[in-house]
DNA sequence: CTAATAAAAGATGAAAAGCTCTTTTATTTA
DNA sequence: TAAATAAAAGAGCTTTTCATCTTTTATTAG
């Protein structure tokens, strides 16, 4: 796996997709999201239910229902998604997995690793969920596994 | 989990420990390594067997046997351990898990994420396996989960 | 108020990661 | 050459992650 869990990767791509589709109003259904980010529908449904419970996206049942975001969510940082799915270990954890690694009690790569952690934190906290809508509209950013998949 | 798999965290700590103990000659047994880095012995044995097969550490059977490293290994980069255990995804993978993410076909966080990946790569390629022996000897760096565990 | 819609919830299953225990093989030294 | 030592290999178990399918609940439009 990469830096984030697969579940978290799906979550980020889905939230970007939902933000992109519903920033101007409306809702988008799970089928369309799954198709739009090229992910397994039922698995993604579970992830989105969880994100909805945690307030990272919004949802409505019934006809015309679906997932959507409001202005508040558009301005939330990417970190909200990552924390909801993977927890905050990525912001605070030791590179060698030592629970008690700290400034006073550092692991060998503590200081170098802290710099990396901080950079990740910076990316996740300063980037807003709604920050990619322009690129996505213009088609110069992509959310699917492969380029030029149908739909 | 963190940036690296748990297996990889054990591997790095174990190799640091072995490097520290055997840089001046001699071998160190699996029991001592497991105790020294506070890890499950039998599981660590599997990891070290694999690292040995891949040339990241050396081993000898029988009395006075154990794991050890030579000068060549002491000068190998941390990246050798990470690649042997987790593969090279961490150096090249997309932040959102997209297989075809690239400069021409970027995911939304492609450029920011590339900077992070490069910093990780820089840490892992410029840091040498034997680079922590002084700190470890002086006791100002630590490899155990908790401070002040016996042995 | 009923039928259709769409998310929520529940139950279950497959695969990978993490971990343990036992047996075998190689080496050494006495 | 026999006994002791220590890694290597094999088999199997547990937990977590990833994934699917089915049923239920809420909402809305007609």
CSV table of C-alpha atoms (C1' of nucleotides) in Angstrom, one decimal:
chain,number,residue,atom,x,y,z
A,1,UNK,CA,0.0,0.0,0.0
A,2,UNK,CA,1.0,3.6,-0.2
A,3,UNK,CA,1.1,6.3,2.4
A,4,UNK,CA,-2.6,6.1,2.9
A,5,UNK,CA,-4.8,3.0,3.1
A,6,UNK,CA,-6.7,1.9,0.1
A,7,UNK,CA,-9.9,2.8,1.9
A,8,UNK,CA,-8.5,6.3,2.4
A,9,UNK,CA,-7.6,6.6,-1.2
A,10,UNK,CA,-11.1,5.7,-2.3
A,11,UNK,CA,-12.5,8.2,0.3
A,12,UNK,CA,-10.4,11.1,-1.0
A,13,UNK,CA,-11.2,10.4,-4.6
A,14,UNK,CA,-14.9,10.0,-3.8
A,15,UNK,CA,-15.1,13.2,-1.8
A,16,UNK,CA,-13.3,15.1,-4.6
A,17,UNK,CA,-15.8,13.7,-7.0
A,18,UNK,CA,-18.8,14.6,-4.9
A,19,UNK,CA,-17.4,18.0,-4.2
A,20,UNK,CA,-16.9,18.6,-7.9
A,21,UNK,CA,-20.3,17.4,-8.9
A,22,UNK,CA,-22.4,19.1,-6.2
A,23,UNK,CA,-20.6,22.3,-5.3
A,24,UNK,CA,-23.2,24.2,-7.4
A,25,UNK,CA,-26.1,22.2,-5.8
A,26,UNK,CA,-27.7,18.9,-6.4
A,27,UNK,CA,-26.8,15.4,-5.3
A,28,UNK,CA,-24.9,12.5,-6.7
A,29,UNK,CA,-25.8,8.8,-6.3
A,30,UNK,CA,-23.5,6.0,-5.2
A,31,UNK,CA,-23.5,4.4,-8.6
A,32,UNK,CA,-22.4,7.5,-10.3
A,33,UNK,CA,-19.6,8.1,-7.7
A,34,UNK,CA,-18.4,4.5,-8.0
A,35,UNK,CA,-18.3,4.8,-11.8
A,36,UNK,CA,-16.7,8.2,-11.7
A,37,UNK,CA,-13.8,7.1,-9.6
A,38,UNK,CA,-13.6,3.5,-10.8
A,39,UNK,CA,-14.2,1.8,-7.5
A,40,UNK,CA,-16.3,-1.1,-6.2
A,41,UNK,CA,-19.7,0.3,-5.5
A,42,UNK,CA,-20.7,-1.6,-2.3
A,43,UNK,CA,-17.4,-1.2,-0.7
A,44,UNK,CA,-17.4,2.5,-1.5
A,45,UNK,CA,-21.0,2.8,0.0
A,46,UNK,CA,-19.7,1.6,3.3
A,47,UNK,CA,-16.9,4.2,3.2
A,48,UNK,CA,-19.3,7.0,2.3
A,49,UNK,CA,-21.7,6.0,5.0
A,50,UNK,CA,-18.9,6.4,7.5
A,51,UNK,CA,-17.8,9.7,6.1
A,52,UNK,CA,-21.4,10.9,6.2
A,53,UNK,CA,-21.7,9.9,9.9
A,54,UNK,CA,-18.5,11.8,10.6
A,55,UNK,CA,-19.7,14.9,8.8
A,56,UNK,CA,-17.1,14.8,6.0
A,57,UNK,CA,-19.9,14.6,3.4
A,58,UNK,CA,-23.7,14.9,3.5
A,59,UNK,CA,-26.4,12.5,2.3
A,60,UNK,CA,-30.1,12.3,1.6
A,61,UNK,CA,-32.3,9.2,1.1
A,62,UNK,CA,-35.0,8.8,-1.4
A,63,UNK,CA,-35.7,10.0,-4.9
A,64,UNK,CA,-33.3,12.9,-5.8
A,65,UNK,CA,-31.3,11.8,-2.9
A,66,UNK,CA,-27.6,11.1,-2.9
A,67,UNK,CA,-24.4,12.5,-1.5
A,68,UNK,CA,-23.4,16.1,-1.5
A,69,UNK,CA,-21.3,18.8,0.2
A,70,UNK,CA,-22.0,22.4,1.3
A,71,UNK,CA,-19.8,25.4,1.5
A,72,UNK,CA,-18.5,24.5,5.0
A,73,UNK,CA,-17.3,21.1,3.7
A,74,UNK,CA,-15.8,22.6,0.6
A,75,UNK,CA,-13.6,24.6,2.9
A,76,UNK,CA,-12.6,21.8,5.1
A,77,UNK,CA,-9.0,20.5,4.8
A,78,UNK,CA,-8.1,17.2,3.2
A,79,UNK,CA,-6.9,16.2,6.6
A,80,UNK,CA,-10.5,15.7,7.7
A,81,UNK,CA,-11.0,12.9,5.3
A,82,UNK,CA,-7.7,11.2,6.2
A,83,UNK,CA,-8.2,11.5,9.9
A,84,UNK,CA,-11.8,10.1,9.6
A,85,UNK,CA,-10.5,7.0,7.7
A,86,UNK,CA,-6.9,6.4,8.8
A,87,UNK,CA,-6.8,8.3,12.1
A,88,UNK,CA,-4.1,10.8,13.1
A,89,UNK,CA,-1.1,8.4,13.2
A,90,UNK,CA,0.2,9.9,10.0
A,91,UNK,CA,0.6,13.3,11.7
A,92,UNK,CA,2.2,12.0,14.9
A,93,UNK,CA,3.5,8.5,14.4
A,94,UNK,CA,7.2,7.5,14.6
A,95,UNK,CA,8.8,6.3,11.4
A,96,UNK,CA,10.0,3.1,13.1
A,97,UNK,CA,6.7,2.5,14.9
A,98,UNK,CA,8.0,3.3,18.4
A,99,UNK,CA,5.3,4.4,20.7
A,100,UNK,CA,7.5,6.3,23.0
A,101,UNK,CA,9.7,8.0,20.4
A,102,UNK,CA,10.0,11.7,21.1
A,103,UNK,CA,12.3,14.6,21.1
A,104,UNK,CA,13.8,13.5,24.4
A,105,UNK,CA,13.8,9.8,23.4
A,106,UNK,CA,14.3,9.8,19.6
A,107,UNK,CA,14.5,6.9,17.3
A,108,UNK,CA,17.5,7.1,14.8
A,109,UNK,CA,15.5,8.7,12.0
A,110,UNK,CA,13.3,10.9,14.3
A,111,UNK,CA,14.4,14.3,13.1
A,112,UNK,CA,14.5,13.6,9.4
A,113,UNK,CA,11.1,11.8,9.7
A,114,UNK,CA,9.6,14.7,11.5
A,115,UNK,CA,10.3,16.9,8.5
A,116,UNK,CA,8.4,14.5,6.3
A,117,UNK,CA,5.5,14.2,8.7
A,118,UNK,CA,5.3,18.0,8.8
A,119,UNK,CA,5.2,18.2,5.1
A,120,UNK,CA,2.4,15.7,4.8
A,121,UNK,CA,0.6,17.5,7.6
A,122,UNK,CA,1.1,20.8,5.7
A,123,UNK,CA,-0.3,19.3,2.5
A,124,UNK,CA,-3.3,17.8,4.2
A,125,UNK,CA,-4.2,20.8,6.4
A,126,UNK,CA,-3.8,23.6,3.9
A,127,UNK,CA,-5.5,21.8,0.9
A,128,UNK,CA,-9.2,22.3,0.9
A,129,UNK,CA,-11.7,19.6,-0.2
A,130,UNK,CA,-13.2,22.0,-2.8
A,131,UNK,CA,-9.8,23.1,-4.0
A,132,UNK,CA,-9.7,20.9,-7.1
A,133,UNK,CA,-13.0,21.7,-8.7
A,134,UNK,CA,-11.5,23.9,-11.4
A,135,UNK,CA,-8.9,21.4,-12.5
A,136,UNK,CA,-11.6,18.6,-12.5
A,137,UNK,CA,-14.0,20.8,-14.5
A,138,UNK,CA,-11.3,21.5,-17.0
A,139,UNK,CA,-10.3,17.9,-17.2
A,140,UNK,CA,-6.7,18.6,-16.3
A,141,UNK,CA,-6.9,16.5,-13.1
A,142,UNK,CA,-8.2,12.9,-13.0
A,143,UNK,CA,-9.8,10.6,-10.4
A,144,UNK,CA,-10.0,7.3,-12.3
A,145,UNK,CA,-7.5,4.5,-12.2
A,146,UNK,CA,-7.1,4.7,-16.0
A,147,UNK,CA,-7.4,7.5,-18.4
A,148,UNK,CA,-10.3,7.7,-20.8
A,149,UNK,CA,-12.5,5.1,-19.2
A,150,UNK,CA,-16.1,5.5,-20.4
A,151,UNK,CA,-18.4,8.0,-18.5
B,1,UNK,CA,-0.2,1.6,10.2
B,2,UNK,CA,2.3,4.4,9.5
B,3,UNK,CA,4.1,5.2,6.3
B,4,UNK,CA,5.9,1.8,6.4
B,5,UNK,CA,4.4,-1.6,7.1
B,6,UNK,CA,4.9,-3.0,10.6
B,7,UNK,CA,7.1,-5.6,9.1
B,8,UNK,CA,9.3,-2.9,7.6
B,9,UNK,CA,9.5,-1.1,10.9
B,10,UNK,CA,10.7,-4.3,12.6
B,11,UNK,CA,13.2,-4.8,9.7
B,12,UNK,CA,14.7,-1.3,10.0
B,13,UNK,CA,15.0,-1.5,13.8
B,14,UNK,CA,16.5,-5.0,13.6
B,15,UNK,CA,19.1,-4.1,10.9
B,16,UNK,CA,20.1,-1.0,12.9
B,17,UNK,CA,20.5,-3.2,16.0
B,18,UNK,CA,22.5,-5.8,14.1
B,19,UNK,CA,24.7,-3.1,12.5
B,20,UNK,CA,25.3,-1.5,15.8
B,21,UNK,CA,26.2,-4.8,17.5
B,22,UNK,CA,28.4,-6.3,14.8
B,23,UNK,CA,30.0,-3.3,13.0
B,24,UNK,CA,33.3,-4.2,14.9
B,25,UNK,CA,33.0,-8.0,14.2
B,26,UNK,CA,31.1,-10.8,15.7
B,27,UNK,CA,27.5,-12.0,15.3
B,28,UNK,CA,24.3,-11.5,17.2
B,29,UNK,CA,21.6,-14.2,17.7
B,30,UNK,CA,17.9,-13.8,16.9
B,31,UNK,CA,16.9,-13.9,20.6
B,32,UNK,CA,19.2,-11.0,21.4
B,33,UNK,CA,17.9,-9.0,18.4
B,34,UNK,CA,14.3,-9.6,19.3
B,35,UNK,CA,15.0,-8.6,22.9
B,36,UNK,CA,17.0,-5.6,21.8
B,37,UNK,CA,14.2,-4.1,19.6
B,38,UNK,CA,11.3,-5.4,21.7
B,39,UNK,CA,9.7,-7.5,18.9
B,40,UNK,CA,8.2,-11.0,18.5
B,41,UNK,CA,11.1,-13.4,18.1
B,42,UNK,CA,9.6,-16.0,15.6
B,43,UNK,CA,8.1,-13.3,13.4
B,44,UNK,CA,11.3,-11.3,13.3
B,45,UNK,CA,13.2,-14.5,12.4
B,46,UNK,CA,11.1,-14.7,9.2
B,47,UNK,CA,11.8,-11.1,8.4
B,48,UNK,CA,15.6,-11.5,8.9
B,49,UNK,CA,15.7,-14.7,6.9
B,50,UNK,CA,14.2,-12.8,4.0
B,51,UNK,CA,16.6,-9.9,4.4
B,52,UNK,CA,19.5,-12.3,4.5
B,53,UNK,CA,18.3,-14.0,1.3
B,54,UNK,CA,18.1,-10.5,-0.3
B,55,UNK,CA,21.6,-9.6,0.9
B,56,UNK,CA,20.6,-6.8,3.3
B,57,UNK,CA,22.1,-8.6,6.2
B,58,UNK,CA,24.4,-11.7,6.5
B,59,UNK,CA,23.9,-14.8,8.6
B,60,UNK,CA,25.8,-17.9,9.8
B,61,UNK,CA,24.4,-21.1,11.3
B,62,UNK,CA,25.8,-23.1,14.2
B,63,UNK,CA,27.6,-22.1,17.4
B,64,UNK,CA,28.9,-18.5,17.3
B,65,UNK,CA,26.5,-18.1,14.4
B,66,UNK,CA,24.0,-15.3,14.1
B,67,UNK,CA,23.3,-12.2,12.0
B,68,UNK,CA,25.9,-9.7,11.1
B,69,UNK,CA,26.8,-7.0,8.6
B,70,UNK,CA,30.0,-6.1,6.7
B,71,UNK,CA,31.4,-2.8,5.6
B,72,UNK,CA,29.5,-2.9,2.3
B,73,UNK,CA,26.2,-3.3,4.1
B,74,UNK,CA,27.0,-0.6,6.6
B,75,UNK,CA,27.3,1.8,3.6
B,76,UNK,CA,24.1,0.7,2.0
B,77,UNK,CA,21.1,3.1,2.1
B,78,UNK,CA,18.1,2.6,4.3
B,79,UNK,CA,16.2,2.3,1.0
B,80,UNK,CA,17.6,-1.2,0.6
B,81,UNK,CA,15.7,-2.4,3.6
B,82,UNK,CA,12.5,-0.6,2.7
B,83,UNK,CA,12.5,-1.8,-0.9
B,84,UNK,CA,13.3,-5.4,0.2
B,85,UNK,CA,10.3,-5.4,2.5
B,86,UNK,CA,7.7,-3.0,1.2
B,87,UNK,CA,8.7,-2.7,-2.5
B,88,UNK,CA,9.3,0.5,-4.3
B,89,UNK,CA,5.8,1.8,-4.3
B,90,UNK,CA,6.7,4.4,-1.7
B,91,UNK,CA,9.1,6.0,-4.2
B,92,UNK,CA,6.8,6.1,-7.1
B,93,UNK,CA,3.2,5.5,-6.1
B,94,UNK,CA,0.3,8.1,-6.5
B,95,UNK,CA,-1.1,9.6,-3.3
B,96,UNK,CA,-4.6,8.6,-4.4
B,97,UNK,CA,-3.6,5.1,-5.5
B,98,UNK,CA,-4.1,5.8,-9.3
B,99,UNK,CA,-2.1,3.5,-11.4
B,100,UNK,CA,-1.9,5.9,-14.4
B,101,UNK,CA,-1.3,9.1,-12.5
B,102,UNK,CA,1.6,11.0,-14.1
B,103,UNK,CA,2.9,14.4,-15.0
B,104,UNK,CA,0.7,14.4,-18.2
B,105,UNK,CA,-2.3,12.8,-16.4
B,106,UNK,CA,-2.0,14.1,-12.8
B,107,UNK,CA,-4.3,13.4,-9.9
B,108,UNK,CA,-5.4,16.5,-7.9
B,109,UNK,CA,-2.6,16.2,-5.4
B,110,UNK,CA,0.0,15.0,-7.8
B,111,UNK,CA,2.5,17.8,-7.5
B,112,UNK,CA,2.3,18.4,-3.8
B,113,UNK,CA,2.6,14.6,-3.2
B,114,UNK,CA,5.6,14.3,-5.5
B,115,UNK,CA,7.4,16.7,-3.2
B,116,UNK,CA,6.7,14.5,-0.2
B,117,UNK,CA,7.7,11.3,-2.1
B,118,UNK,CA,10.9,12.9,-3.1
B,119,UNK,CA,11.7,13.9,0.5
B,120,UNK,CA,11.0,10.3,1.6
B,121,UNK,CA,13.2,9.0,-1.2
B,122,UNK,CA,16.0,11.5,-0.2
B,123,UNK,CA,15.9,10.4,3.5
B,124,UNK,CA,15.9,6.7,2.5
B,125,UNK,CA,18.6,6.9,-0.2
B,126,UNK,CA,21.1,9.2,1.6
B,127,UNK,CA,20.9,7.7,5.1
B,128,UNK,CA,23.2,4.7,5.5
B,129,UNK,CA,22.5,1.6,7.5
B,130,UNK,CA,25.6,2.1,9.6
B,131,UNK,CA,24.9,5.8,10.1
B,132,UNK,CA,23.4,5.5,13.6
B,133,UNK,CA,26.0,3.5,15.4
B,134,UNK,CA,27.4,6.4,17.2
B,135,UNK,CA,24.0,7.6,18.5
B,136,UNK,CA,23.1,4.0,19.5
B,137,UNK,CA,26.4,3.5,21.3
B,138,UNK,CA,26.0,6.8,23.2
B,139,UNK,CA,22.4,5.8,24.1
B,140,UNK,CA,21.0,9.0,22.6
B,141,UNK,CA,18.9,7.0,20.1
B,142,UNK,CA,16.6,4.2,20.9
B,143,UNK,CA,15.1,1.1,19.1
B,144,UNK,CA,12.7,-0.3,21.7
B,145,UNK,CA,9.0,0.4,21.9
B,146,UNK,CA,9.4,1.7,25.5
B,147,UNK,CA,12.2,3.4,27.2
B,148,UNK,CA,14.2,1.7,29.9
B,149,UNK,CA,13.1,-1.9,29.2
B,150,UNK,CA,15.5,-4.4,30.7
B,151,UNK,CA,18.5,-5.4,28.6
C,1,DC,C1',-51.0,6.6,0.5
C,2,DT,C1',-48.5,3.9,-2.6
C,3,DA,C1',-44.7,2.9,-5.6
C,4,DA,C1',-40.2,4.1,-6.6
C,5,DT,C1',-35.8,5.6,-5.2
C,6,DA,C1',-31.6,5.7,-2.8
C,7,DA,C1',-28.9,5.5,1.3
C,8,DA,C1',-28.2,2.7,5.8
C,9,DA,C1',-27.4,-1.4,7.9
C,10,DG,C1',-26.4,-6.3,8.4
C,11,DA,C1',-24.3,-10.5,7.4
C,12,DT,C1',-20.8,-12.8,5.2
C,13,DG,C1',-16.6,-14.0,2.6
C,14,DA,C1',-11.8,-13.6,0.5
C,15,DA,C1',-7.1,-12.0,0.8
C,16,DA,C1',-3.3,-10.0,3.0
C,17,DA,C1',-0.7,-8.9,7.1
C,18,DG,C1',0.9,-10.2,11.3
C,19,DC,C1',2.3,-13.8,14.4
C,20,DT,C1',3.5,-18.6,16.6
C,21,DC,C1',5.2,-23.2,16.9
C,22,DT,C1',7.7,-27.2,15.2
C,23,DT,C1',11.0,-29.6,12.4
C,24,DT,C1',15.0,-29.5,9.6
C,25,DT,C1',19.7,-28.2,8.1
C,26,DA,C1',24.2,-26.5,8.7
C,27,DT,C1',28.1,-25.5,11.6
C,28,DT,C1',31.2,-25.8,15.3
C,29,DT,C1',33.7,-27.4,19.2
C,30,DA,C1',34.9,-30.6,22.4
D,1,DT,C1',32.0,-38.1,15.6
D,2,DA,C1',28.6,-36.7,18.8
D,3,DA,C1',26.4,-33.0,21.1
D,4,DA,C1',25.2,-28.4,21.1
D,5,DT,C1',24.0,-24.3,18.8
D,6,DA,C1',21.6,-21.3,15.8
D,7,DA,C1',19.5,-20.1,11.5
D,8,DA,C1',16.2,-22.0,7.7
D,9,DA,C1',12.1,-23.8,6.4
D,10,DG,C1',7.4,-25.4,6.9
D,11,DA,C1',2.8,-25.4,8.6
D,12,DG,C1',-0.8,-23.1,10.5
D,13,DC,C1',-3.4,-19.6,13.2
D,14,DT,C1',-5.4,-14.7,14.2
D,15,DT,C1',-6.5,-10.2,12.9
D,16,DT,C1',-7.3,-6.6,9.8
D,17,DT,C1',-8.3,-4.9,5.4
D,18,DC,C1',-10.8,-5.2,1.4
D,19,DA,C1',-15.0,-6.5,-0.8
D,20,DT,C1',-19.9,-8.4,-2.0
D,21,DC,C1',-24.7,-9.3,-1.4
D,22,DT,C1',-29.1,-8.8,0.9
D,23,DT,C1',-32.4,-6.5,3.7
D,24,DT,C1',-34.2,-2.4,5.9
D,25,DT,C1',-35.3,2.5,6.5
D,26,DA,C1',-36.3,7.0,5.0
D,27,DT,C1',-37.9,10.2,1.5
D,28,DT,C1',-40.3,11.9,-2.3
D,29,DA,C1',-43.1,12.3,-6.3
D,30,DG,C1',-47.3,11.1,-8.3
